[in-house]
């Protein structure tokens, strides 16, 4: 069988670049498409000399014709941290809507399997806990987070429409909080924020009471799940994330332990519509692929902390 070609939009981003690594390792050709708005070329620098890897500097919200065969289209382009998508609100809506439309168009033309990176944010501030795929969500359609949440909900809708109307071979992954090396230190999400604060001996910023919960998945576990979903025939949305749930205060304590120092806490207002709880029900992924995350939070945070520490030293 000839080598498979994978187009990854957002390929220079946090999760996208780990996917590039994985598909290159698996012997595929990788076309990495990114407009570098929140992605970073340093994430794929080590791949640029590889003859099976190609970087395309382009915004997928605009039309593009890609030459040659493509077997998989993985649509990962989007700002993903709340401060990024609130600042880049129109771009976020466009990449979820027009970008998904264009990526689906490529999959249709190439008869490729399509995988949409969706999000636990489609569940909004969930009233069902843990979240199962059949839950329709509790989203404020006009609030500050809506630019991301509704863009992804539209992206899911158009993906299913392309499946029904154009018979494109589609899949949808709903990604829960993911962390690991190559997150941007200043992207505003809680894990890089706390690590940055610990590295620079600043107080940890706790939004609200800190009793809100999240379930954090190490990036390697997620990538493993994405590859299984891409290579399968599953078409219905699938949750992927680590079902171990922690409060933000518990996360702060862990970061303190890992950094080996006492850190102050400073309270900040809870952002509007910040979900109070979030935890994936991963029974579907378990049943289909026997997939379950392996890396415990403490271990993954340790690896991530070490990576950020090294980045700082290299500066
Ligand atoms: N958060 C916090 N301090 C920070 C950054 C975030 O307490 O410095 C909280 C935030 O209010 C939310 C949780 O941590 O409840 C996760 O936020 P993040 O931005 O990482 O992602 P979200 O899951 O909200 O998309």
GROMACS .gro file of C-alpha atoms and ligand atoms in nm:
model
  340
    1UNK     CA    1   0.000   0.000   0.000
    2UNK     CA    2   0.137   0.344  -0.090
    3UNK     CA    3   0.195   0.595   0.187
    4UNK     CA    4  -0.118   0.771   0.307
    5UNK     CA    5  -0.137   1.149   0.287
    6UNK     CA    6  -0.282   1.339   0.580
    7UNK     CA    7  -0.383   1.707   0.565
    8UNK     CA    8  -0.382   1.863   0.912
    9UNK     CA    9  -0.528   2.212   0.944
   10UNK     CA   10  -0.388   2.389   1.249
   11UNK     CA   11  -0.089   2.157   1.211
   12UNK     CA   12   0.151   2.405   1.373
   13UNK     CA   13  -0.067   2.435   1.683
   14UNK     CA   14  -0.048   2.249   2.011
   15UNK     CA   15  -0.244   1.932   1.928
   16UNK     CA   16  -0.193   1.968   1.550
   17UNK     CA   17   0.185   1.955   1.575
   18UNK     CA   18   0.175   1.641   1.791
   19UNK     CA   19  -0.047   1.486   1.523
   20UNK     CA   20   0.208   1.582   1.255
   21UNK     CA   21   0.477   1.401   1.456
   22UNK     CA   22   0.263   1.093   1.500
   23UNK     CA   23   0.162   1.057   1.133
   24UNK     CA   24   0.521   1.114   1.018
   25UNK     CA   25   0.632   0.845   1.263
   26UNK     CA   26   0.365   0.613   1.119
   27UNK     CA   27   0.513   0.656   0.769
   28UNK     CA   28   0.249   0.891   0.625
   29UNK     CA   29   0.293   1.205   0.418
   30UNK     CA   30   0.181   1.509   0.613
   31UNK     CA   31   0.053   1.837   0.472
   32UNK     CA   32   0.052   2.081   0.761
   33UNK     CA   33  -0.166   2.383   0.694
   34UNK     CA   34  -0.162   2.678   0.936
   35UNK     CA   35  -0.194   3.056   0.927
   36UNK     CA   36   0.025   3.083   1.240
   37UNK     CA   37  -0.218   3.312   1.423
   38UNK     CA   38  -0.205   3.101   1.739
   39UNK     CA   39   0.011   2.820   1.597
   40UNK     CA   40   0.390   2.847   1.602
   41UNK     CA   41   0.639   2.735   1.340
   42UNK     CA   42   0.879   2.628   1.617
   43UNK     CA   43   0.636   2.340   1.690
   44UNK     CA   44   0.712   2.185   1.349
   45UNK     CA   45   1.065   2.318   1.289
   46UNK     CA   46   1.215   1.971   1.337
   47UNK     CA   47   0.989   1.830   1.061
   48UNK     CA   48   1.065   2.087   0.792
   49UNK     CA   49   1.357   1.892   0.643
   50UNK     CA   50   1.159   1.567   0.618
   51UNK     CA   51   1.065   1.481   0.258
   52UNK     CA   52   0.728   1.342   0.372
   53UNK     CA   53   0.636   1.671   0.542
   54UNK     CA   54   0.515   1.992   0.383
   55UNK     CA   55   0.413   2.317   0.548
   56UNK     CA   56   0.144   2.529   0.378
   57UNK     CA   57   0.109   2.880   0.520
   58UNK     CA   58  -0.262   2.946   0.464
   59UNK     CA   59  -0.583   3.040   0.642
   60UNK     CA   60  -0.831   2.754   0.588
   61UNK     CA   61  -1.117   3.008   0.616
   62UNK     CA   62  -1.011   3.105   0.263
   63UNK     CA   63  -1.043   2.870  -0.037
   64UNK     CA   64  -0.744   2.660  -0.133
   65UNK     CA   65  -0.679   2.392  -0.393
   66UNK     CA   66  -0.438   2.128  -0.273
   67UNK     CA   67  -0.280   1.913  -0.543
   68UNK     CA   68  -0.239   1.535  -0.526
   69UNK     CA   69  -0.411   1.259  -0.332
   70UNK     CA   70  -0.524   1.309   0.027
   71UNK     CA   71  -0.657   1.022   0.237
   72UNK     CA   72  -0.732   1.200   0.566
   73UNK     CA   73  -0.834   1.558   0.640
   74UNK     CA   74  -0.801   1.645   1.009
   75UNK     CA   75  -0.952   1.987   1.080
   76UNK     CA   76  -0.780   2.122   1.392
   77UNK     CA   77  -0.741   2.490   1.300
   78UNK     CA   78  -0.896   2.726   1.556
   79UNK     CA   79  -0.796   2.946   1.844
   80UNK     CA   80  -0.877   2.729   2.146
   81UNK     CA   81  -0.800   2.917   2.466
   82UNK     CA   82  -1.072   3.147   2.602
   83UNK     CA   83  -0.857   3.462   2.590
   84UNK     CA   84  -0.748   3.385   2.233
   85UNK     CA   85  -1.093   3.317   2.097
   86UNK     CA   86  -1.245   3.616   2.270
   87UNK     CA   87  -0.976   3.840   2.120
   88UNK     CA   88  -0.994   3.668   1.780
   89UNK     CA   89  -1.371   3.633   1.792
   90UNK     CA   90  -1.451   3.684   1.422
   91UNK     CA   91  -1.160   3.465   1.306
   92UNK     CA   92  -1.278   3.194   1.546
   93UNK     CA   93  -1.631   3.204   1.403
   94UNK     CA   94  -1.490   3.203   1.050
   95UNK     CA   95  -1.258   2.908   1.097
   96UNK     CA   96  -1.536   2.705   1.263
   97UNK     CA   97  -1.779   2.790   0.983
   98UNK     CA   98  -1.597   2.878   0.657
   99UNK     CA   99  -1.284   2.684   0.755
  100UNK     CA  100  -1.484   2.369   0.823
  101UNK     CA  101  -1.674   2.419   0.497
  102UNK     CA  102  -1.346   2.446   0.302
  103UNK     CA  103  -1.188   2.150   0.482
  104UNK     CA  104  -1.498   1.940   0.408
  105UNK     CA  105  -1.479   2.050   0.045
  106UNK     CA  106  -1.124   1.914   0.024
  107UNK     CA  107  -1.231   1.585   0.187
  108UNK     CA  108  -1.520   1.558  -0.062
  109UNK     CA  109  -1.300   1.629  -0.365
  110UNK     CA  110  -1.031   1.384  -0.253
  111UNK     CA  111  -1.271   1.119  -0.115
  112UNK     CA  112  -1.081   1.143   0.211
  113UNK     CA  113  -1.186   1.049   0.562
  114UNK     CA  114  -1.265   1.373   0.749
  115UNK     CA  115  -1.214   1.429   1.120
  116UNK     CA  116  -1.346   1.741   1.290
  117UNK     CA  117  -1.181   1.857   1.611
  118UNK     CA  118  -1.483   1.958   1.814
  119UNK     CA  119  -1.489   2.034   2.183
  120UNK     CA  120  -1.649   1.972   2.521
  121UNK     CA  121  -1.755   2.338   2.488
  122UNK     CA  122  -2.049   2.218   2.276
  123UNK     CA  123  -2.194   2.109   2.613
  124UNK     CA  124  -2.159   2.467   2.748
  125UNK     CA  125  -2.209   2.493   3.125
  126UNK     CA  126  -2.341   2.137   3.143
  127UNK     CA  127  -2.646   2.031   3.341
  128UNK     CA  128  -2.570   1.662   3.278
  129UNK     CA  129  -2.264   1.523   3.454
  130UNK     CA  130  -2.047   1.352   3.338
  131UNK     CA  131  -2.116   1.456   2.979
  132UNK     CA  132  -2.232   1.184   2.741
  133UNK     CA  133  -2.235   1.232   2.363
  134UNK     CA  134  -2.615   1.233   2.348
  135UNK     CA  135  -2.637   1.544   2.572
  136UNK     CA  136  -2.733   1.850   2.363
  137UNK     CA  137  -2.568   2.102   2.591
  138UNK     CA  138  -2.641   2.424   2.774
  139UNK     CA  139  -2.476   2.701   2.573
  140UNK     CA  140  -2.532   3.076   2.592
  141UNK     CA  141  -2.560   3.164   2.219
  142UNK     CA  142  -2.465   3.531   2.265
  143UNK     CA  143  -2.216   3.526   2.554
  144UNK     CA  144  -1.839   3.581   2.518
  145UNK     CA  145  -1.767   3.208   2.481
  146UNK     CA  146  -2.033   3.169   2.211
  147UNK     CA  147  -1.786   3.261   1.937
  148UNK     CA  148  -1.608   2.932   2.001
  149UNK     CA  149  -1.896   2.717   2.126
  150UNK     CA  150  -2.138   2.807   1.848
  151UNK     CA  151  -1.868   2.792   1.579
  152UNK     CA  152  -1.793   2.435   1.685
  153UNK     CA  153  -2.163   2.348   1.704
  154UNK     CA  154  -2.204   2.482   1.349
  155UNK     CA  155  -1.892   2.285   1.249
  156UNK     CA  156  -2.054   1.966   1.380
  157UNK     CA  157  -2.378   2.046   1.197
  158UNK     CA  158  -2.210   2.105   0.860
  159UNK     CA  159  -1.995   1.794   0.907
  160UNK     CA  160  -2.307   1.580   0.954
  161UNK     CA  161  -2.477   1.757   0.659
  162UNK     CA  162  -2.179   1.672   0.433
  163UNK     CA  163  -2.207   1.314   0.548
  164UNK     CA  164  -2.580   1.299   0.471
  165UNK     CA  165  -2.582   1.503   0.150
  166UNK     CA  166  -2.241   1.437  -0.007
  167UNK     CA  167  -2.166   1.100   0.158
  168UNK     CA  168  -1.832   1.226   0.289
  169UNK     CA  169  -1.674   0.979   0.532
  170UNK     CA  170  -1.680   1.200   0.843
  171UNK     CA  171  -1.602   1.175   1.213
  172UNK     CA  172  -1.621   1.417   1.506
  173UNK     CA  173  -1.411   1.415   1.821
  174UNK     CA  174  -1.521   1.622   2.121
  175UNK     CA  175  -1.197   1.710   2.294
  176UNK     CA  176  -1.195   1.785   2.669
  177UNK     CA  177  -0.923   1.990   2.842
  178UNK     CA  178  -0.588   1.874   2.709
  179UNK     CA  179  -0.241   1.982   2.822
  180UNK     CA  180   0.123   1.909   2.751
  181UNK     CA  181   0.438   2.038   2.585
  182UNK     CA  182   0.391   2.301   2.308
  183UNK     CA  183   0.108   2.485   2.476
  184UNK     CA  184   0.187   2.854   2.463
  185UNK     CA  185   0.314   2.971   2.799
  186UNK     CA  186   0.093   3.280   2.782
  187UNK     CA  187  -0.216   3.133   2.613
  188UNK     CA  188  -0.419   3.201   2.927
  189UNK     CA  189  -0.535   2.849   2.998
  190UNK     CA  190  -0.507   2.725   3.350
  191UNK     CA  191  -0.221   2.473   3.311
  192UNK     CA  192   0.026   2.705   3.131
  193UNK     CA  193  -0.083   2.995   3.354
  194UNK     CA  194  -0.007   2.804   3.675
  195UNK     CA  195   0.322   2.668   3.539
  196UNK     CA  196   0.429   3.018   3.429
  197UNK     CA  197   0.335   3.156   3.769
  198UNK     CA  198   0.528   2.879   3.947
  199UNK     CA  199   0.837   2.928   3.728
  200UNK     CA  200   0.839   3.301   3.793
  201UNK     CA  201   0.736   3.268   4.161
  202UNK     CA  202   0.416   3.464   4.114
  203UNK     CA  203   0.088   3.396   4.299
  204UNK     CA  204  -0.140   3.139   4.136
  205UNK     CA  205  -0.446   3.312   3.989
  206UNK     CA  206  -0.765   3.138   4.104
  207UNK     CA  207  -1.072   3.248   3.910
  208UNK     CA  208  -1.386   3.245   4.127
  209UNK     CA  209  -1.382   3.009   4.425
  210UNK     CA  210  -1.160   2.753   4.253
  211UNK     CA  211  -1.421   2.485   4.324
  212UNK     CA  212  -1.512   2.457   3.954
  213UNK     CA  213  -1.386   2.132   3.802
  214UNK     CA  214  -1.206   2.020   3.488
  215UNK     CA  215  -1.071   1.683   3.371
  216UNK     CA  216  -0.725   1.711   3.218
  217UNK     CA  217  -0.592   1.476   2.950
  218UNK     CA  218  -0.224   1.447   2.860
  219UNK     CA  219  -0.167   1.520   2.490
  220UNK     CA  220  -0.007   1.181   2.408
  221UNK     CA  221  -0.319   0.999   2.528
  222UNK     CA  222  -0.540   1.225   2.319
  223UNK     CA  223  -0.328   1.181   2.004
  224UNK     CA  224  -0.349   0.806   2.046
  225UNK     CA  225  -0.730   0.833   2.058
  226UNK     CA  226  -0.746   1.068   1.757
  227UNK     CA  227  -0.544   0.829   1.541
  228UNK     CA  228  -0.771   0.539   1.633
  229UNK     CA  229  -1.080   0.743   1.549
  230UNK     CA  230  -0.930   0.863   1.219
  231UNK     CA  231  -0.849   0.506   1.115
  232UNK     CA  232  -1.194   0.372   1.215
  233UNK     CA  233  -1.536   0.391   1.053
  234UNK     CA  234  -1.702   0.561   1.350
  235UNK     CA  235  -1.921   0.853   1.239
  236UNK     CA  236  -2.104   0.972   1.550
  237UNK     CA  237  -1.939   1.233   1.777
  238UNK     CA  238  -1.701   1.077   2.029
  239UNK     CA  239  -1.580   1.227   2.358
  240UNK     CA  240  -1.212   1.201   2.430
  241UNK     CA  241  -1.054   1.320   2.749
  242UNK     CA  242  -0.940   1.199   3.087
  243UNK     CA  243  -1.237   1.123   3.314
  244UNK     CA  244  -1.046   1.203   3.635
  245UNK     CA  245  -1.197   1.527   3.760
  246UNK     CA  246  -1.019   1.789   3.973
  247UNK     CA  247  -1.109   2.127   4.118
  248UNK     CA  248  -0.892   2.420   4.014
  249UNK     CA  249  -0.773   2.443   4.378
  250UNK     CA  250  -0.657   2.080   4.362
  251UNK     CA  251  -0.471   2.158   4.040
  252UNK     CA  252  -0.305   2.457   4.208
  253UNK     CA  253  -0.187   2.232   4.493
  254UNK     CA  254  -0.040   1.983   4.245
  255UNK     CA  255   0.153   2.253   4.061
  256UNK     CA  256   0.285   2.376   4.393
  257UNK     CA  257   0.405   2.024   4.482
  258UNK     CA  258   0.569   1.972   4.142
  259UNK     CA  259   0.750   2.305   4.155
  260UNK     CA  260   0.867   2.228   4.509
  261UNK     CA  261   0.786   2.565   4.658
  262UNK     CA  262   0.507   2.741   4.846
  263UNK     CA  263   0.307   2.975   4.626
  264UNK     CA  264   0.052   3.238   4.718
  265UNK     CA  265  -0.300   3.226   4.577
  266UNK     CA  266  -0.470   3.535   4.438
  267UNK     CA  267  -0.842   3.545   4.366
  268UNK     CA  268  -0.967   3.685   4.033
  269UNK     CA  269  -1.326   3.715   3.912
  270UNK     CA  270  -1.475   3.410   3.745
  271UNK     CA  271  -1.506   3.477   3.369
  272UNK     CA  272  -1.864   3.499   3.238
  273UNK     CA  273  -2.024   3.161   3.154
  274UNK     CA  274  -1.722   2.968   3.289
  275UNK     CA  275  -1.850   2.607   3.315
  276UNK     CA  276  -1.887   2.491   3.677
  277UNK     CA  277  -1.803   2.130   3.603
  278UNK     CA  278  -1.668   1.923   3.318
  279UNK     CA  279  -1.591   1.555   3.289
  280UNK     CA  280  -1.619   1.327   2.987
  281UNK     CA  281  -1.809   1.002   2.980
  282UNK     CA  282  -1.572   0.799   2.760
  283UNK     CA  283  -1.772   0.473   2.744
  284UNK     CA  284  -1.815   0.511   2.365
  285UNK     CA  285  -1.439   0.538   2.298
  286UNK     CA  286  -1.373   0.253   2.542
  287UNK     CA  287  -1.629   0.029   2.373
  288UNK     CA  288  -1.511   0.103   2.016
  289UNK     CA  289  -1.133   0.109   2.065
  290UNK     CA  290  -1.066  -0.002   2.422
  291UNK     CA  291  -0.926   0.353   2.453
  292UNK     CA  292  -0.861   0.497   2.794
  293UNK     CA  293  -0.602   0.760   2.899
  294UNK     CA  294  -0.293   0.621   3.067
  295UNK     CA  295  -0.103   0.924   3.194
  296UNK     CA  296  -0.203   1.038   3.544
  297UNK     CA  297  -0.235   1.412   3.601
  298UNK     CA  298   0.062   1.438   3.834
  299UNK     CA  299   0.290   1.257   3.590
  300UNK     CA  300   0.171   1.459   3.289
  301UNK     CA  301   0.202   1.788   3.476
  302UNK     CA  302   0.555   1.691   3.577
  303UNK     CA  303   0.651   1.632   3.211
  304UNK     CA  304   0.484   1.955   3.104
  305UNK     CA  305   0.650   2.154   3.381
  306UNK     CA  306   0.991   2.016   3.278
  307UNK     CA  307   0.927   2.114   2.916
  308UNK     CA  308   0.831   2.472   3.006
  309UNK     CA  309   1.133   2.495   3.232
  310UNK     CA  310   1.360   2.391   2.946
  311UNK     CA  311   1.197   2.643   2.710
  312UNK     CA  312   1.268   2.918   2.957
  313UNK     CA  313   1.634   2.816   2.984
  314UNK     CA  314   1.673   2.813   2.605
  315UNK     CA  315   1.547   3.171   2.572
  316LIG     N1  316  -0.865   2.935   3.561
  316LIG     C1  317  -0.811   2.981   3.681
  316LIG     N2  318  -0.694   3.051   3.677
  316LIG     C2  319  -0.629   3.078   3.561
  316LIG     C3  320  -0.682   3.032   3.439
  316LIG     C4  321  -0.802   2.961   3.443
  316LIG     O1  322  -0.868   2.958   3.789
  316LIG     O2  323  -0.522   3.143   3.568
  316LIG     C5  324  -0.988   2.853   3.564
  316LIG     C6  325  -1.098   2.898   3.467
  316LIG     O3  326  -1.183   2.992   3.528
  316LIG     C7  327  -1.169   2.767   3.442
  316LIG     C8  328  -1.057   2.662   3.451
  316LIG     O4  329  -0.952   2.723   3.521
  316LIG     O5  330  -1.265   2.740   3.540
  316LIG     C9  331  -1.007   2.614   3.315
  316LIG     O6  332  -0.983   2.727   3.236
  316LIG     P1  333  -0.912   2.721   3.096
  316LIG     O7  334  -0.901   2.860   3.046
  316LIG     O8  335  -0.787   2.641   3.105
  316LIG     O9  336  -1.008   2.635   3.001
  316LIG     P2  337  -1.166   2.612   2.988
  316LIG    O10  338  -1.186   2.476   3.039
  316LIG    O11  339  -1.241   2.714   3.071
  316LIG    O12  340  -1.192   2.628   2.843
   0.00000   0.00000   0.00000
